[in-house]
Amino acid sequence: MCQACHYTIHAAQHHFGWDNQIPPVAHVTPGSRVHLACQDASAGQLRATSGLDDLIAMDPTKANPVTGPLYIEGAEPGDILKVTLEDFTPSGFGWTANIPGFGLLADQFPNPALHIWSYDAKGLTPALFGPHAKVPLKPFAGTVGNAPAEPGCHSVIPPRRIGGNLDIRDLAKGSELFLPVEVAGALFSIGDTHAAQGDGEVCGTAIESPMDITLRLDLIKQSPLAMPRFRTTGPVTNHLDTKGYEVTTGVGPDLMAGARDAVAGMIDLLCAEHGLAAIDAYLLASVCGDLRISEIVDAPNWVVSFYFPRCVFE
């Protein structure tokens, strides 16, 4: 528990989807520090003892709960809500899954799969994946945003101009996120906490993990912002860079096809070099490999690269 925080918001104070008619769980003043408990993306349906049957039985309407919403006093449309992510307190439990019909290579991996993680919540030493792989950890919040101006309930799954399911790994400790305000009070919520994720989250899940967040909320008046932006306070890949990378590419006129080719190529490489099953390579790529657009100007073909950190196997 954050002893110096002005407000504490418990995990039970959550909602599903974005809707500007959801009553706020608290009214907070700009400049406040807030401690929020966040559930994992399954809303507690998956636990340390869960197996494949639990994944299959999951209720999809309870995916990605977000803690909140918070009404920020004085926030009006046209303002910016500045969110300073001060700290994360992980739980030590997490899961990664292949959910049929979801993920970049859903057509190639139609069957459900589940990996349960147990990691060092205090020291955050790399988490074991099988007997040989160790995944460096970097806690962050996958979903963070304000309520949209459009009426009605909107799915939490796609990202939006007010934030939402951004899945940006670098929204980690110390980062500052700037969000457009579209409704009175902003109605801020956060959740979908991850212990680690690769850029792209290619199988559709990261190391999904419940954890607490301490953050500060500030208001920048009448500075219209079209889309979220953020600022980091230092390097963002130190936890992965130590041994270099294996890199596969996809080349062609379609960025999505290039991304698929790059990831499929990495799965083939991991299977050949480390004896992994294809589904395990896919899950592992999702939690620590990075998709990058390497070239997007030399028409008619673009280059997408997939970077896999060599430190995972060394």
Tab-separated table of C-alpha atoms in Angstrom:
chain	number	residue	atom	x	y	z
A	1	MET	CA	0.000	0.000	0.000
A	2	CYS	CA	1.253	3.469	-0.881
A	3	GLN	CA	1.546	5.361	2.402
A	4	ALA	CA	1.891	8.783	0.757
A	5	CYS	CA	-0.974	8.423	-1.714
A	6	HIS	CA	-4.046	10.607	-1.563
A	7	TYR	CA	-6.423	7.884	-2.819
A	8	THR	CA	-6.533	4.080	-2.873
A	9	ILE	CA	-8.721	2.312	-5.438
A	10	HIS	CA	-9.336	-1.404	-4.874
A	11	ALA	CA	-9.451	-4.161	-7.484
A	12	ALA	CA	-13.183	-4.674	-6.940
A	13	GLN	CA	-13.740	-1.137	-8.256
A	14	HIS	CA	-13.417	-2.056	-11.914
A	15	HIS	CA	-15.470	-2.090	-15.101
A	16	PHE	CA	-15.536	-3.678	-18.561
A	17	GLY	CA	-15.599	-1.498	-21.665
A	18	TRP	CA	-15.539	2.300	-22.066
A	19	ASP	CA	-18.726	4.184	-21.271
A	20	ASN	CA	-18.991	7.800	-20.140
A	21	GLN	CA	-22.084	6.938	-18.109
A	22	ILE	CA	-20.237	4.639	-15.692
A	23	PRO	CA	-20.319	6.333	-12.261
A	24	PRO	CA	-16.851	7.299	-11.011
A	25	VAL	CA	-15.465	5.349	-8.062
A	26	ALA	CA	-13.738	8.487	-6.736
A	27	HIS	CA	-13.340	12.215	-7.384
A	28	VAL	CA	-9.674	13.242	-7.302
A	29	THR	CA	-7.977	16.620	-7.478
A	30	PRO	CA	-5.226	17.329	-10.036
A	31	GLY	CA	-1.785	16.687	-8.603
A	32	SER	CA	-2.982	13.711	-6.569
A	33	ARG	CA	-1.071	10.451	-6.180
A	34	VAL	CA	-3.300	7.405	-6.510
A	35	HIS	CA	-2.731	3.755	-5.627
A	36	LEU	CA	-4.774	1.334	-7.752
A	37	ALA	CA	-5.080	-2.448	-7.498
A	38	CYS	CA	-5.520	-4.021	-10.930
A	39	GLN	CA	-6.774	-7.453	-11.876
A	40	ASP	CA	-5.227	-9.530	-14.649
A	41	ALA	CA	-6.794	-9.630	-18.116
A	42	SER	CA	-8.920	-12.660	-17.192
A	43	ALA	CA	-10.482	-10.829	-14.219
A	44	GLY	CA	-9.276	-13.624	-11.957
A	45	GLN	CA	-10.711	-16.436	-14.057
A	46	LEU	CA	-7.190	-17.839	-14.488
A	47	ARG	CA	-5.076	-18.648	-11.438
A	48	ALA	CA	-1.788	-20.287	-10.544
A	49	THR	CA	-3.483	-23.697	-10.513
A	50	SER	CA	-5.395	-23.203	-13.793
A	51	GLY	CA	-5.195	-25.565	-16.729
A	52	LEU	CA	-6.406	-25.637	-20.303
A	53	ASP	CA	-10.013	-26.350	-19.270
A	54	ASP	CA	-10.091	-23.077	-17.328
A	55	LEU	CA	-8.882	-21.185	-20.378
A	56	ILE	CA	-11.530	-22.797	-22.576
A	57	ALA	CA	-14.253	-22.002	-20.021
A	58	MET	CA	-13.320	-18.321	-19.681
A	59	ASP	CA	-16.122	-15.794	-20.063
A	60	PRO	CA	-14.930	-13.374	-22.810
A	61	THR	CA	-17.255	-10.635	-21.558
A	62	LYS	CA	-15.004	-10.361	-18.496
A	63	ALA	CA	-11.797	-9.747	-20.452
A	64	ASN	CA	-9.528	-6.807	-19.654
A	65	PRO	CA	-11.113	-5.241	-16.563
A	66	VAL	CA	-9.882	-1.734	-15.817
A	67	THR	CA	-9.823	-0.154	-12.367
A	68	GLY	CA	-11.827	3.074	-12.136
A	69	PRO	CA	-13.141	5.317	-13.463
A	70	LEU	CA	-11.694	8.314	-11.637
A	71	TYR	CA	-13.296	11.745	-12.007
A	72	ILE	CA	-10.555	14.394	-12.133
A	73	GLU	CA	-11.889	17.635	-10.740
A	74	GLY	CA	-11.810	20.471	-13.268
A	75	ALA	CA	-11.091	18.273	-16.305
A	76	GLU	CA	-12.975	19.397	-19.407
A	77	PRO	CA	-13.012	18.429	-23.091
A	78	GLY	CA	-9.947	19.911	-24.767
A	79	ASP	CA	-7.727	19.370	-21.704
A	80	ILE	CA	-4.888	16.864	-21.384
A	81	LEU	CA	-4.643	14.387	-18.532
A	82	LYS	CA	-0.986	13.777	-17.678
A	83	VAL	CA	-0.403	10.364	-16.073
A	84	THR	CA	2.959	9.833	-14.379
A	85	LEU	CA	3.505	6.121	-13.758
A	86	GLU	CA	5.486	6.130	-10.531
A	87	ASP	CA	5.647	2.482	-9.517
A	88	PHE	CA	4.359	-1.049	-10.089
A	89	THR	CA	3.977	-3.745	-7.424
A	90	PRO	CA	3.743	-7.113	-9.200
A	91	SER	CA	2.067	-10.203	-7.761
A	92	GLY	CA	4.459	-12.978	-8.857
A	93	PHE	CA	1.754	-14.823	-10.816
A	94	GLY	CA	1.034	-14.544	-14.505
A	95	TRP	CA	-0.239	-16.357	-17.565
A	96	THR	CA	0.207	-16.330	-21.329
A	97	ALA	CA	-2.319	-17.960	-23.636
A	98	ASN	CA	-3.145	-18.640	-27.225
A	99	ILE	CA	-6.845	-17.888	-27.549
A	100	PRO	CA	-8.406	-19.372	-30.707
A	101	GLY	CA	-9.278	-16.707	-33.254
A	102	PHE	CA	-7.059	-14.095	-31.583
A	103	GLY	CA	-3.487	-13.069	-32.365
A	104	LEU	CA	-1.373	-12.247	-35.403
A	105	LEU	CA	-1.087	-15.885	-36.535
A	106	ALA	CA	-4.530	-17.068	-35.437
A	107	ASP	CA	-4.972	-19.079	-38.643
A	108	GLN	CA	-1.752	-20.995	-37.982
A	109	PHE	CA	-2.475	-21.667	-34.287
A	110	PRO	CA	-6.174	-22.608	-33.993
A	111	ASN	CA	-5.892	-24.549	-30.716
A	112	PRO	CA	-5.909	-23.105	-27.199
A	113	ALA	CA	-2.697	-23.112	-25.186
A	114	LEU	CA	-1.823	-21.856	-21.707
A	115	HIS	CA	1.421	-21.178	-19.889
A	116	ILE	CA	1.357	-20.311	-16.171
A	117	TRP	CA	4.224	-18.164	-14.865
A	118	SER	CA	5.650	-17.888	-11.355
A	119	TYR	CA	8.167	-15.067	-11.082
A	120	ASP	CA	10.166	-13.125	-8.515
A	121	ALA	CA	7.780	-10.302	-7.620
A	122	LYS	CA	10.329	-8.372	-5.575
A	123	GLY	CA	13.632	-8.775	-7.424
A	124	LEU	CA	12.079	-9.230	-10.878
A	125	THR	CA	14.748	-11.689	-11.954
A	126	PRO	CA	14.064	-13.219	-15.402
A	127	ALA	CA	11.127	-15.626	-15.353
A	128	LEU	CA	11.615	-19.249	-16.381
A	129	PHE	CA	9.937	-20.561	-19.522
A	130	GLY	CA	10.712	-24.273	-19.655
A	131	PRO	CA	14.161	-25.596	-18.722
A	132	HIS	CA	16.264	-23.245	-20.852
A	133	ALA	CA	14.517	-19.907	-21.505
A	134	LYS	CA	14.435	-16.957	-19.106
A	135	VAL	CA	12.342	-13.883	-19.915
A	136	PRO	CA	13.463	-10.473	-18.575
A	137	LEU	CA	10.620	-8.668	-16.837
A	138	LYS	CA	9.373	-5.105	-17.233
A	139	PRO	CA	6.009	-4.407	-15.531
A	140	PHE	CA	3.617	-1.998	-17.215
A	141	ALA	CA	-0.068	-1.315	-17.805
A	142	GLY	CA	-1.448	-2.490	-21.137
A	143	THR	CA	-4.734	-0.581	-20.901
A	144	VAL	CA	-4.931	3.034	-19.768
A	145	GLY	CA	-7.303	5.733	-20.919
A	146	ASN	CA	-10.178	8.156	-20.463
A	147	ALA	CA	-13.846	7.748	-21.348
A	148	PRO	CA	-14.762	8.602	-24.962
A	149	ALA	CA	-17.281	11.269	-25.879
A	150	GLU	CA	-19.309	8.850	-28.011
A	151	PRO	CA	-22.337	7.537	-26.099
A	152	GLY	CA	-22.777	3.881	-25.294
A	153	CYS	CA	-20.496	1.066	-24.164
A	154	HIS	CA	-17.424	0.477	-26.321
A	155	SER	CA	-15.237	-2.642	-26.251
A	156	VAL	CA	-12.036	-2.383	-24.268
A	157	ILE	CA	-10.138	-4.587	-26.751
A	158	PRO	CA	-9.231	-2.097	-29.536
A	159	PRO	CA	-7.151	0.983	-28.670
A	160	ARG	CA	-8.758	4.386	-29.129
A	161	ARG	CA	-7.789	8.037	-29.483
A	162	ILE	CA	-8.416	8.506	-25.746
A	163	GLY	CA	-6.017	5.634	-24.964
A	164	GLY	CA	-7.385	2.253	-23.992
A	165	ASN	CA	-5.729	-1.039	-24.875
A	166	LEU	CA	-2.503	0.505	-26.163
A	167	ASP	CA	-0.226	-2.381	-25.082
A	168	ILE	CA	2.825	-0.113	-25.209
A	169	ARG	CA	5.563	-1.850	-23.233
A	170	ASP	CA	7.311	1.440	-22.504
A	171	LEU	CA	4.423	2.745	-20.389
A	172	ALA	CA	6.474	1.449	-17.475
A	173	LYS	CA	7.833	2.933	-14.264
A	174	GLY	CA	8.801	6.585	-14.747
A	175	SER	CA	7.004	7.150	-18.038
A	176	GLU	CA	4.629	10.071	-18.511
A	177	LEU	CA	1.507	9.529	-20.612
A	178	PHE	CA	-0.567	12.374	-22.067
A	179	LEU	CA	-4.210	11.569	-22.821
A	180	PRO	CA	-6.918	13.642	-24.534
A	181	VAL	CA	-9.899	14.538	-22.349
A	182	GLU	CA	-13.256	14.213	-24.135
A	183	VAL	CA	-15.754	14.313	-21.254
A	184	ALA	CA	-16.109	16.259	-18.024
A	185	GLY	CA	-13.908	14.727	-15.331
A	186	ALA	CA	-11.952	12.676	-17.909
A	187	LEU	CA	-13.165	9.415	-16.254
A	188	PHE	CA	-9.748	7.758	-16.150
A	189	SER	CA	-9.230	3.993	-15.801
A	190	ILE	CA	-6.235	1.639	-15.930
A	191	GLY	CA	-5.581	-2.107	-15.937
A	192	ASP	CA	-4.463	-5.075	-18.083
A	193	THR	CA	-1.156	-5.156	-16.210
A	194	HIS	CA	1.719	-7.155	-17.681
A	195	ALA	CA	4.956	-8.456	-16.173
A	196	ALA	CA	6.560	-8.567	-19.639
A	197	GLN	CA	5.578	-8.155	-23.276
A	198	GLY	CA	7.222	-7.875	-26.653
A	199	ASP	CA	6.361	-4.977	-28.937
A	200	GLY	CA	3.433	-6.263	-30.946
A	201	GLU	CA	2.162	-8.793	-28.365
A	202	VAL	CA	1.966	-11.140	-31.338
A	203	CYS	CA	-0.041	-14.047	-29.893
A	204	GLY	CA	-2.502	-11.623	-28.284
A	205	THR	CA	-1.364	-12.021	-24.675
A	206	ALA	CA	1.693	-11.000	-22.662
A	207	ILE	CA	2.641	-12.204	-19.184
A	208	GLU	CA	-0.797	-11.197	-17.933
A	209	SER	CA	-0.398	-10.485	-14.245
A	210	PRO	CA	-2.357	-8.736	-11.487
A	211	MET	CA	-0.458	-5.919	-9.804
A	212	ASP	CA	-0.784	-2.583	-8.054
A	213	ILE	CA	0.075	0.757	-9.634
A	214	THR	CA	1.037	4.062	-8.062
A	215	LEU	CA	0.586	7.075	-10.322
A	216	ARG	CA	0.130	10.826	-10.303
A	217	LEU	CA	-2.624	12.624	-12.205
A	218	ASP	CA	-2.106	16.184	-13.460
A	219	LEU	CA	-4.217	18.386	-15.684
A	220	ILE	CA	-2.995	20.524	-18.597
A	221	LYS	CA	-5.769	22.968	-19.439
A	222	GLN	CA	-7.056	23.620	-22.958
A	223	SER	CA	-4.279	21.987	-24.948
A	224	PRO	CA	-6.166	19.877	-27.496
A	225	LEU	CA	-4.472	16.568	-28.263
A	226	ALA	CA	-5.522	14.345	-31.165
A	227	MET	CA	-3.944	11.101	-29.959
A	228	PRO	CA	-2.082	9.820	-26.883
A	229	ARG	CA	1.615	10.573	-26.582
A	230	PHE	CA	4.154	9.624	-23.946
A	231	ARG	CA	7.625	10.404	-22.639
A	232	THR	CA	10.188	8.016	-21.221
A	233	THR	CA	12.844	9.016	-18.724
A	234	GLY	CA	15.652	6.868	-20.094
A	235	PRO	CA	16.546	3.852	-22.246
A	236	VAL	CA	13.702	1.389	-22.785
A	237	THR	CA	15.362	-1.915	-23.763
A	238	ASN	CA	18.229	-2.306	-21.273
A	239	HIS	CA	16.597	-5.444	-19.890
A	240	LEU	CA	16.837	-7.113	-23.329
A	241	ASP	CA	19.904	-5.666	-25.043
A	242	THR	CA	22.695	-7.463	-23.176
A	243	LYS	CA	23.383	-10.288	-25.665
A	244	GLY	CA	22.064	-8.838	-28.915
A	245	TYR	CA	19.242	-10.196	-31.055
A	246	GLU	CA	18.252	-12.771	-33.620
A	247	VAL	CA	16.229	-10.995	-36.324
A	248	THR	CA	13.890	-12.271	-39.040
A	249	THR	CA	12.210	-10.133	-41.673
A	250	GLY	CA	9.123	-9.878	-43.835
A	251	VAL	CA	9.445	-8.019	-47.140
A	252	GLY	CA	6.567	-6.989	-49.414
A	253	PRO	CA	3.912	-4.379	-50.215
A	254	ASP	CA	1.696	-5.109	-47.185
A	255	LEU	CA	2.866	-4.304	-43.637
A	256	MET	CA	0.525	-6.818	-42.010
A	257	ALA	CA	1.697	-9.602	-44.294
A	258	GLY	CA	5.284	-8.568	-43.609
A	259	ALA	CA	4.688	-8.711	-39.857
A	260	ARG	CA	3.191	-12.194	-40.177
A	261	ASP	CA	6.122	-13.393	-42.286
A	262	ALA	CA	8.677	-11.978	-39.838
A	263	VAL	CA	7.019	-13.634	-36.827
A	264	ALA	CA	6.518	-16.951	-38.640
A	265	GLY	CA	10.173	-16.888	-39.609
A	266	MET	CA	11.206	-16.379	-35.984
A	267	ILE	CA	8.998	-19.250	-34.828
A	268	ASP	CA	10.690	-21.523	-37.370
A	269	LEU	CA	14.117	-20.338	-36.181
A	270	LEU	CA	13.359	-20.875	-32.480
A	271	CYS	CA	12.004	-24.345	-33.181
A	272	ALA	CA	15.064	-25.304	-35.237
A	273	GLU	CA	17.696	-23.850	-32.903
A	274	HIS	CA	16.159	-24.551	-29.482
A	275	GLY	CA	13.876	-27.539	-30.036
A	276	LEU	CA	10.727	-25.659	-29.041
A	277	ALA	CA	7.266	-26.710	-30.079
A	278	ALA	CA	5.804	-24.158	-32.488
A	279	ILE	CA	3.105	-23.060	-30.028
A	280	ASP	CA	5.713	-22.490	-27.292
A	281	ALA	CA	7.829	-20.421	-29.673
A	282	TYR	CA	4.736	-18.350	-30.517
A	283	LEU	CA	3.927	-17.669	-26.843
A	284	LEU	CA	7.571	-16.861	-26.086
A	285	ALA	CA	7.803	-14.478	-29.042
A	286	SER	CA	4.751	-12.618	-27.730
A	287	VAL	CA	6.254	-11.906	-24.304
A	288	CYS	CA	9.752	-10.780	-25.324
A	289	GLY	CA	10.162	-10.332	-29.109
A	290	ASP	CA	9.741	-6.976	-30.852
A	291	LEU	CA	8.112	-6.173	-34.184
A	292	ARG	CA	9.647	-3.142	-35.890
A	293	ILE	CA	8.998	-1.342	-39.147
A	294	SER	CA	12.508	-1.159	-40.578
A	295	GLU	CA	11.666	0.510	-43.902
A	296	ILE	CA	8.494	2.136	-45.241
A	297	VAL	CA	9.734	4.458	-48.013
A	298	ASP	CA	11.165	2.254	-50.758
A	299	ALA	CA	8.026	1.481	-52.734
A	300	PRO	CA	6.613	-0.899	-53.622
A	301	ASN	CA	8.017	-3.066	-50.818
A	302	TRP	CA	8.350	-2.414	-47.090
A	303	VAL	CA	10.417	-4.253	-44.455
A	304	VAL	CA	9.138	-5.489	-41.105
A	305	SER	CA	11.668	-7.048	-38.715
A	306	PHE	CA	11.158	-9.239	-35.675
A	307	TYR	CA	13.820	-8.932	-32.982
A	308	PHE	CA	14.222	-11.767	-30.477
A	309	PRO	CA	16.626	-11.116	-27.561
A	310	ARG	CA	19.427	-13.677	-27.373
A	311	CYS	CA	19.693	-13.220	-23.584
A	312	VAL	CA	16.545	-15.366	-23.200
A	313	PHE	CA	18.559	-18.508	-24.056
A	314	GLU	CA	22.010	-17.505	-22.769
